[in-house]
Amino acid sequence: MEVSIDLTHVMGKFIKDQEYQMIKSQVEDASDMLRSRTGPGSEFLGWLDLPCDYDTEELEKIKEVSEKIRRQSDVLIVIGIGGSYLGAKAGIDFLDNTPLQSGSNQETEVLFAGTQLSSKHLQNILDYIEDKNYSLNVITKSGTTIEPSIAYHILKSKLIEKYGEEEAAQRIIVTTDAESGSLRQEANEKSYDSFVIPDNIGGRFSVLTAVGLLPLAVAGYDIEMIIKGASVYAYNSRAQGVKENPSLKYAMSRNILYRKGYHVEVLANFDPRLKSFAEWWKQLYGESEGKDGKGIFPASVNYTTDLHSLGQYVQDGKRFLFETMIQIKNPGLDLEISESDQPDEGLEYLEGKSLNEINDKAMMGTLYAHVDGGVPVIVIQIDEVSEYVLGQLFFFFELAVGVSGYINAVNPFDQPGVEAYKENMYALLEKPGYEEKTRELKEKN
């Protein structure tokens, strides 16, 4: 495996060996429950075996449609919110330094819309694509989520205005439910290229389906290697016990810390390529664990930048948080501080050192300081930045959160709390069917 875990900086000072021994059976039971599909939410465990049993026809279709998009478009606009876009963006930003696939004839930019309700953000996209050829990939299972629905309505109108209905239909790709919903009906009527969001895979676990893989393929990345990385991790993890499996060790450690009062987990990186990955992680863990009055609050920081803003709080603030740092052991491109006959004052000690070396020392310095200051630090190590490692990293966190949720006695695969704001918003907008809720909210005002 290209993903490993280092617990050196939590064991002893923050977690005693006996605590691992006492929770071990709970982790094993949770893992068994997940594998045997006997726990709550088991109808949404399609992601568990997906990498190992990937539909080759589906993979070929994703590649064919992505090449079509790349031939005809300068820009692909992915329209979706939450799990419909976070995984794709996480992967694209993570892999931004890898070369395009050999033989590709065009570099196509991937943009994201429908992630918010900002007029300015959508207008910026409209202005940007005005003189470009573009396609749309709208991703939503229900077809009624308000943010992507509005963006799709506006962008589709502009697409038809520019190309006409017949050619516009060749530039719209729909990823939605297999049978029901307005988008499925539209895709069937207009003969759009379309993909299915499987019924047994929730949105936040859908990154290894067409939801995440199509945008990644359009961006020029090797989706077969992403699947291969995930499948190797998934296959190996089946035979590993608590002592060997990185996901189980991660789930166990964070739950011990949670029970000791560390209620916030900060995912920290020292490379901006991981910034969007943290956004994907926050949804995965926040929606999976934050329910029934329980759960670790997921936050993120981008070091060394945030050491100059949030660093003071992490170092000396209230002790209710722990950090999980992602370390890239071989980050790739490196720059060296050259030696000079007239060195810059104060930088002489850096001459001959590389920027990666300096960044690594910054990470270790931060880690030691935070541990000394009373912050437990878990380190997730990845060997390099590649499609193969990305697949492993996705599956590492998905497996861990499934086990972690069961340890904490919650269903990690539903999200009942997400609907509350939607009901209020629909009522305030006087959507048909919400009349009683509308009256209730008006009375509150």
Coordinates of C-alpha atoms in Angstrom, one line a residue:
M1 CA 0.0 0.0 0.0
E2 CA 1.1 3.6 -0.7
V3 CA -0.8 4.9 2.2
S4 CA 0.4 4.3 5.8
I5 CA -0.2 5.7 9.3
D6 CA 2.2 6.9 11.9
L7 CA 0.9 6.9 15.5
T8 CA 4.2 7.7 17.2
H9 CA 3.0 11.1 18.3
V10 CA -0.2 9.9 20.0
M11 CA 0.9 6.7 21.6
G12 CA 2.2 7.0 25.1
K13 CA 1.5 10.7 25.7
F14 CA -2.1 10.8 24.6
I15 CA -3.2 7.1 24.2
K16 CA -2.0 4.3 26.3
D17 CA -1.5 0.8 24.9
Q18 CA -4.2 -0.6 27.2
E19 CA -6.7 1.8 25.6
Y20 CA -5.9 0.3 22.2
Q21 CA -6.4 -3.2 23.7
M22 CA -9.7 -2.2 25.3
I23 CA -11.2 -0.8 22.1
K24 CA -9.8 -3.4 19.7
S25 CA -12.7 -5.7 19.9
Q26 CA -15.1 -2.8 19.1
V27 CA -13.1 -2.0 16.0
E28 CA -13.1 -5.6 14.9
D29 CA -16.8 -5.9 15.5
A30 CA -17.4 -2.7 13.5
S31 CA -15.2 -3.9 10.7
D32 CA -17.0 -7.3 10.6
M33 CA -20.4 -5.5 10.6
L34 CA -19.3 -3.5 7.6
R35 CA -17.9 -6.4 5.7
S36 CA -20.9 -8.7 6.4
R37 CA -23.3 -5.8 5.6
T38 CA -25.3 -6.4 8.8
G39 CA -25.1 -2.9 10.2
P40 CA -27.3 0.2 9.7
G41 CA -27.2 1.7 6.3
S42 CA -26.0 -1.6 4.7
E43 CA -28.1 -0.8 1.6
F44 CA -25.5 1.9 0.8
L45 CA -22.4 -0.2 0.8
G46 CA -21.9 -0.5 -2.9
W47 CA -18.7 1.5 -2.7
L48 CA -17.1 -1.2 -0.5
D49 CA -16.5 -3.7 -3.4
L50 CA -16.7 -1.2 -6.3
P51 CA -13.0 -0.9 -7.0
C52 CA -12.4 -4.7 -7.0
D53 CA -15.5 -5.4 -9.2
Y54 CA -15.5 -2.4 -11.5
D55 CA -17.8 -2.7 -14.5
T56 CA -15.3 -2.6 -17.5
E57 CA -18.1 -1.5 -19.9
E58 CA -18.9 1.5 -17.6
L59 CA -15.2 2.4 -17.4
E60 CA -14.9 2.3 -21.2
K61 CA -18.0 4.4 -21.6
I62 CA -16.5 7.0 -19.2
K63 CA -13.3 7.1 -21.3
E64 CA -15.2 7.4 -24.6
V65 CA -17.4 10.2 -23.4
S66 CA -14.5 12.0 -21.9
E67 CA -12.6 11.9 -25.2
K68 CA -15.6 13.2 -27.0
I69 CA -15.8 16.1 -24.6
R70 CA -12.1 16.8 -25.0
R71 CA -12.4 16.8 -28.8
Q72 CA -15.2 19.3 -28.9
S73 CA -14.7 21.5 -25.8
D74 CA -12.2 23.9 -24.3
V75 CA -14.1 23.7 -21.0
L76 CA -16.3 21.2 -19.2
I77 CA -18.5 22.7 -16.5
V78 CA -19.4 20.2 -13.8
I79 CA -22.7 21.2 -12.2
G80 CA -23.3 19.7 -8.8
I81 CA -23.0 20.2 -5.1
G82 CA -21.6 18.2 -2.2
G83 CA -20.5 14.7 -3.2
S84 CA -21.5 15.5 -6.8
Y85 CA -18.4 17.7 -7.2
L86 CA -16.1 17.5 -4.2
G87 CA -14.4 14.3 -5.1
A88 CA -13.7 15.3 -8.7
K89 CA -12.3 18.7 -7.6
A90 CA -10.2 17.0 -4.9
G91 CA -8.7 14.6 -7.4
I92 CA -8.1 17.3 -10.1
D93 CA -6.4 19.7 -7.7
F94 CA -4.3 16.8 -6.2
L95 CA -3.0 15.7 -9.6
D96 CA -2.4 19.1 -11.0
N97 CA 1.2 18.5 -11.7
T98 CA 0.9 15.1 -13.5
P99 CA 1.1 15.0 -17.3
L100 CA -1.9 14.6 -19.5
Q101 CA -2.6 11.1 -20.9
S102 CA -0.4 10.2 -23.8
G103 CA -2.2 10.5 -27.1
S104 CA -4.7 13.1 -25.9
N105 CA -5.2 15.8 -28.5
Q106 CA -6.5 18.6 -26.3
E107 CA -6.3 19.9 -22.8
T108 CA -9.8 20.6 -21.5
E109 CA -10.3 22.8 -18.4
V110 CA -12.8 21.6 -15.8
L111 CA -14.8 24.2 -13.9
F112 CA -17.5 23.7 -11.2
A113 CA -20.9 25.4 -10.9
G114 CA -24.0 24.9 -8.9
T115 CA -21.9 24.7 -5.7
Q116 CA -23.5 27.8 -4.2
L117 CA -26.2 30.5 -4.8
S118 CA -23.9 33.4 -5.7
S119 CA -24.9 35.4 -8.8
K120 CA -21.4 36.8 -9.1
H121 CA -19.8 33.3 -9.2
L122 CA -22.1 32.1 -11.9
Q123 CA -21.7 35.3 -13.9
N124 CA -18.0 34.9 -13.8
I125 CA -18.3 31.5 -15.4
L126 CA -20.6 32.8 -18.0
D127 CA -18.2 35.6 -18.9
Y128 CA -15.3 33.2 -19.0
I129 CA -16.9 30.7 -21.4
E130 CA -18.4 33.3 -23.7
D131 CA -15.8 32.9 -26.5
K132 CA -15.0 29.2 -25.7
N133 CA -16.4 25.9 -26.7
Y134 CA -17.9 24.1 -23.7
S135 CA -19.9 21.2 -22.5
L136 CA -22.0 20.6 -19.4
N137 CA -22.0 17.6 -17.0
V138 CA -24.9 18.0 -14.6
I139 CA -24.7 15.6 -11.6
T140 CA -27.7 15.2 -9.2
K141 CA -29.5 12.1 -8.2
S142 CA -32.9 13.7 -7.5
G143 CA -32.7 16.4 -10.1
T144 CA -34.4 18.9 -7.8
T145 CA -31.5 20.1 -5.6
I146 CA -31.8 23.9 -5.9
E147 CA -28.2 25.0 -6.3
P148 CA -27.3 22.7 -9.3
S149 CA -30.9 23.0 -10.7
I150 CA -30.6 26.8 -11.0
A151 CA -27.1 26.6 -12.5
Y152 CA -28.1 24.0 -15.0
H153 CA -31.2 26.0 -16.1
I154 CA -29.1 29.1 -16.7
L155 CA -26.1 27.4 -18.3
K156 CA -28.2 25.1 -20.5
S157 CA -30.2 28.2 -21.8
K158 CA -26.9 29.8 -22.8
L159 CA -25.7 26.5 -24.4
I160 CA -28.8 26.2 -26.5
E161 CA -28.6 29.9 -27.4
K162 CA -25.0 29.4 -28.6
Y163 CA -25.2 26.1 -30.4
G164 CA -28.9 25.4 -31.1
E165 CA -30.8 22.5 -29.5
E166 CA -29.4 19.7 -31.6
E167 CA -25.8 20.4 -31.0
A168 CA -26.4 21.4 -27.4
A169 CA -27.8 17.9 -26.8
Q170 CA -24.4 16.6 -27.9
R171 CA -22.7 18.8 -25.3
I172 CA -24.8 17.8 -22.2
I173 CA -23.9 14.8 -20.1
V174 CA -26.3 13.8 -17.3
T175 CA -25.2 11.8 -14.2
T176 CA -28.3 10.9 -12.2
D177 CA -30.7 8.2 -11.1
A178 CA -31.1 5.1 -13.3
E179 CA -34.9 5.4 -13.7
S180 CA -36.6 8.3 -11.9
G181 CA -36.3 12.1 -11.7
S182 CA -36.7 15.0 -14.1
L183 CA -33.1 14.7 -15.3
R184 CA -33.4 11.0 -16.2
Q185 CA -36.6 11.8 -18.2
E186 CA -34.9 14.7 -20.0
A187 CA -31.8 12.7 -20.8
N188 CA -33.9 9.9 -22.3
E189 CA -36.0 12.3 -24.3
K190 CA -33.1 14.3 -25.7
S191 CA -30.7 11.3 -26.1
Y192 CA -28.0 12.9 -23.9
D193 CA -25.0 10.9 -23.0
S194 CA -25.8 9.8 -19.4
F195 CA -24.4 7.9 -16.5
V196 CA -26.1 6.3 -13.5
I197 CA -25.5 7.2 -9.8
P198 CA -25.9 3.7 -8.2
D199 CA -28.7 3.4 -5.7
N200 CA -26.4 1.6 -3.3
I201 CA -23.8 4.3 -3.2
G202 CA -24.4 7.6 -1.3
G203 CA -23.3 10.9 -2.8
R204 CA -20.3 11.4 -0.5
F205 CA -19.0 7.9 -1.4
S206 CA -19.5 8.3 -5.1
V207 CA -16.1 9.6 -6.2
L208 CA -15.0 6.3 -7.8
T209 CA -18.2 6.2 -9.9
A210 CA -18.8 8.3 -13.1
V211 CA -19.6 11.2 -10.7
G212 CA -15.9 11.6 -10.0
L213 CA -14.2 9.7 -12.8
L214 CA -15.7 11.5 -15.8
P215 CA -14.4 14.9 -14.8
L216 CA -11.1 13.4 -13.9
A217 CA -10.8 11.7 -17.2
V218 CA -11.8 14.9 -19.0
A219 CA -9.0 16.7 -17.1
G220 CA -6.6 14.2 -18.6
Y221 CA -5.9 11.8 -15.8
D222 CA -5.6 8.0 -15.9
I223 CA -8.8 6.8 -14.2
E224 CA -7.8 3.2 -14.6
M225 CA -4.9 3.8 -12.3
I226 CA -7.2 5.5 -9.8
I227 CA -9.4 2.4 -9.7
K228 CA -6.3 0.2 -9.5
G229 CA -5.0 2.0 -6.5
A230 CA -8.4 1.8 -4.7
S231 CA -8.8 -1.9 -5.6
V232 CA -5.3 -2.8 -4.3
Y233 CA -6.1 -1.0 -1.0
A234 CA -9.6 -2.6 -0.8
Y235 CA -8.3 -6.1 -1.6
N236 CA -5.3 -5.9 0.9
S237 CA -7.4 -4.5 3.7
R238 CA -9.8 -7.5 3.6
A239 CA -7.0 -9.7 4.9
Q240 CA -5.6 -7.2 7.4
G241 CA -6.4 -7.1 11.1
V242 CA -6.4 -4.1 13.4
K243 CA -2.7 -4.1 13.8
E244 CA -1.9 -4.0 10.1
N245 CA -4.8 -2.1 8.5
P246 CA -4.1 1.7 8.3
S247 CA -7.8 2.5 8.1
L248 CA -8.7 0.5 11.2
K249 CA -5.8 2.0 13.2
Y250 CA -7.0 5.5 12.1
A251 CA -10.6 4.8 13.1
M252 CA -9.5 3.4 16.5
S253 CA -7.1 6.2 17.3
R254 CA -9.5 9.0 16.5
N255 CA -12.3 7.4 18.5
I256 CA -10.1 7.0 21.6
L257 CA -9.2 10.6 21.4
Y258 CA -12.9 11.6 20.9
R259 CA -13.8 9.7 24.1
K260 CA -11.1 11.7 26.0
G261 CA -12.6 15.0 25.0
Y262 CA -10.9 15.8 21.7
H263 CA -14.0 16.7 19.7
V264 CA -12.5 18.5 16.7
E265 CA -10.2 16.9 14.2
V266 CA -8.1 19.2 12.0
L267 CA -6.9 17.7 8.7
A268 CA -3.6 19.5 8.1
N269 CA -1.5 19.6 4.9
F270 CA 1.8 21.1 3.9
D271 CA 1.0 21.1 0.2
P272 CA -1.8 23.1 -1.5
R273 CA -2.5 20.2 -3.8
L274 CA -4.4 18.7 -0.8
K275 CA -6.5 21.7 0.0
S276 CA -9.5 20.5 -2.0
F277 CA -9.0 17.0 -0.8
A278 CA -9.7 18.3 2.7
E279 CA -13.0 19.7 1.5
W280 CA -14.0 16.3 0.3
W281 CA -12.9 14.8 3.6
K282 CA -14.9 17.3 5.6
Q283 CA -18.1 16.3 3.8
L284 CA -17.3 12.6 4.1
Y285 CA -16.7 12.7 7.8
G286 CA -19.1 15.5 8.8
E287 CA -22.1 13.9 7.1
S288 CA -21.2 10.4 8.1
E289 CA -20.5 11.0 11.8
G290 CA -22.3 14.1 12.9
K291 CA -25.7 12.8 14.1
D292 CA -27.6 11.7 17.1
G293 CA -25.8 14.4 19.2
K294 CA -22.4 12.7 18.4
G295 CA -19.4 13.1 16.2
I296 CA -16.0 14.6 15.7
F297 CA -16.2 18.0 14.0
P298 CA -14.0 18.0 10.9
A299 CA -11.9 21.1 10.2
S300 CA -8.9 21.7 8.0
V301 CA -5.8 23.9 7.8
N302 CA -3.3 24.6 5.0
Y303 CA 0.2 24.9 6.4
T304 CA 2.5 26.7 6.4
T305 CA 0.1 29.5 5.4
D306 CA -2.3 28.9 8.3
L307 CA 0.6 28.7 10.8
H308 CA 0.6 32.5 10.5
S309 CA -3.1 32.8 11.3
L310 CA -4.5 29.8 13.1
G311 CA -1.2 28.5 14.4
Q312 CA -1.4 30.4 17.6
Y313 CA -4.7 28.9 18.5
V314 CA -3.7 25.4 17.7
Q315 CA -0.5 25.8 19.7
D316 CA -1.9 27.5 22.8
G317 CA -5.7 27.5 22.6
K318 CA -8.3 25.3 24.3
R319 CA -7.3 21.6 24.2
F320 CA -10.3 20.0 22.5
L321 CA -8.7 19.3 19.1
F322 CA -6.3 16.9 17.5
E323 CA -4.6 17.0 14.2
T324 CA -4.2 14.5 11.3
M325 CA -1.4 15.6 9.1
I326 CA -1.0 14.3 5.5
Q327 CA 2.6 13.9 4.6
I328 CA 3.7 13.5 1.0
K329 CA 7.1 11.7 1.2
N330 CA 8.1 12.3 -2.4
P331 CA 6.3 15.5 -3.5
G332 CA 7.9 15.6 -7.0
L333 CA 9.1 18.9 -8.4
D334 CA 11.7 20.6 -6.2
L335 CA 13.6 23.9 -6.1
E336 CA 17.0 24.4 -4.6
I337 CA 18.3 27.5 -2.8
S338 CA 21.4 28.1 -4.8
E339 CA 24.7 29.1 -3.3
S340 CA 25.8 32.7 -3.9
D341 CA 29.0 34.7 -3.6
Q342 CA 26.8 37.4 -2.0
P343 CA 24.2 35.5 -0.1
D344 CA 21.0 37.3 1.1
E345 CA 21.4 38.3 4.7
G346 CA 19.8 35.8 7.1
L347 CA 19.4 33.1 4.5
E348 CA 22.9 31.7 4.5
Y349 CA 22.0 28.7 6.5
L350 CA 19.5 27.7 3.7
E351 CA 21.9 27.7 0.8
G352 CA 22.2 24.3 -0.8
K353 CA 18.9 23.1 0.7
S354 CA 15.9 22.3 -1.4
L355 CA 12.4 23.8 -0.9
N356 CA 11.0 20.3 -0.3
E357 CA 13.5 19.7 2.5
I358 CA 12.7 23.0 4.1
N359 CA 8.9 22.3 3.9
D360 CA 9.5 18.9 5.4
K361 CA 11.4 20.4 8.3
A362 CA 8.6 22.9 8.7
M363 CA 6.2 20.0 9.1
M364 CA 8.3 18.2 11.6
G365 CA 8.9 21.4 13.6
T366 CA 5.2 22.1 13.7
L367 CA 4.4 18.5 14.7
Y368 CA 6.9 18.6 17.6
A369 CA 5.6 22.0 18.7
H370 CA 2.0 21.0 18.7
V371 CA 2.6 17.7 20.5
D372 CA 4.6 19.5 23.1
G373 CA 1.7 22.0 23.4
G374 CA -0.8 19.2 24.1
V375 CA -2.2 18.5 20.6
P376 CA -2.3 14.8 19.6
V377 CA -1.0 14.4 16.0
I378 CA -1.8 11.5 13.7
V379 CA 0.3 11.3 10.5
I380 CA -1.0 9.8 7.3
Q381 CA 1.8 9.2 4.9
I382 CA 1.6 8.8 1.1
D383 CA 4.5 8.0 -1.1
E384 CA 3.9 10.4 -4.0
V385 CA 1.3 12.4 -6.0
S386 CA -0.2 10.0 -8.6
E387 CA -3.5 8.6 -9.7
Y388 CA -2.6 5.3 -8.1
V389 CA -2.0 6.9 -4.7
L390 CA -5.1 9.1 -5.1
G391 CA -7.3 5.9 -5.4
Q392 CA -5.7 4.5 -2.3
L393 CA -6.2 7.7 -0.3
F394 CA -9.9 7.9 -1.3
F395 CA -10.6 4.3 -0.2
F396 CA -8.4 4.7 3.0
F397 CA -10.7 7.4 4.3
E398 CA -14.0 5.8 3.1
L399 CA -13.2 2.6 4.8
A400 CA -12.1 4.3 8.0
V401 CA -15.2 6.5 8.3
G402 CA -17.5 3.4 7.9
V403 CA -15.8 1.6 10.8
S404 CA -15.5 4.8 12.8
G405 CA -19.3 5.5 12.6
Y406 CA -20.2 2.0 13.7
I407 CA -17.7 2.3 16.7
N408 CA -19.6 5.4 17.7
A409 CA -23.0 3.7 17.3
V410 CA -24.3 5.9 14.4
N411 CA -25.4 5.0 10.9
P412 CA -22.5 6.5 8.8
F413 CA -24.5 6.2 5.6
D414 CA -27.5 8.5 6.0
Q415 CA -27.7 12.2 6.5
P416 CA -31.2 13.2 7.9
G417 CA -30.0 16.5 9.2
V418 CA -29.2 17.8 5.6
E419 CA -32.9 18.0 4.8
A420 CA -33.8 20.5 7.6
Y421 CA -32.4 23.7 5.9
K422 CA -33.9 22.6 2.6
E423 CA -37.4 22.3 4.0
N424 CA -37.1 25.8 5.5
M425 CA -35.7 27.3 2.3
Y426 CA -38.4 25.7 0.1
A427 CA -41.1 27.0 2.5
L428 CA -39.7 30.5 2.6
L429 CA -39.6 30.4 -1.2
E430 CA -43.2 29.3 -1.1
K431 CA -42.6 26.1 -3.1
P432 CA -45.8 24.1 -3.7
G433 CA -46.3 21.4 -1.1
Y434 CA -44.7 23.4 1.7
E435 CA -47.7 25.6 2.6
E436 CA -47.9 24.4 6.3
K437 CA -44.2 25.0 6.8
T438 CA -44.5 28.4 5.2
R439 CA -47.2 29.4 7.6
E440 CA -45.1 28.1 10.6
L441 CA -42.1 30.1 9.6
K442 CA -44.1 33.3 8.9
E443 CA -45.5 33.0 12.4
K444 CA -41.9 32.8 13.8
N445 CA -41.1 36.1 12.1

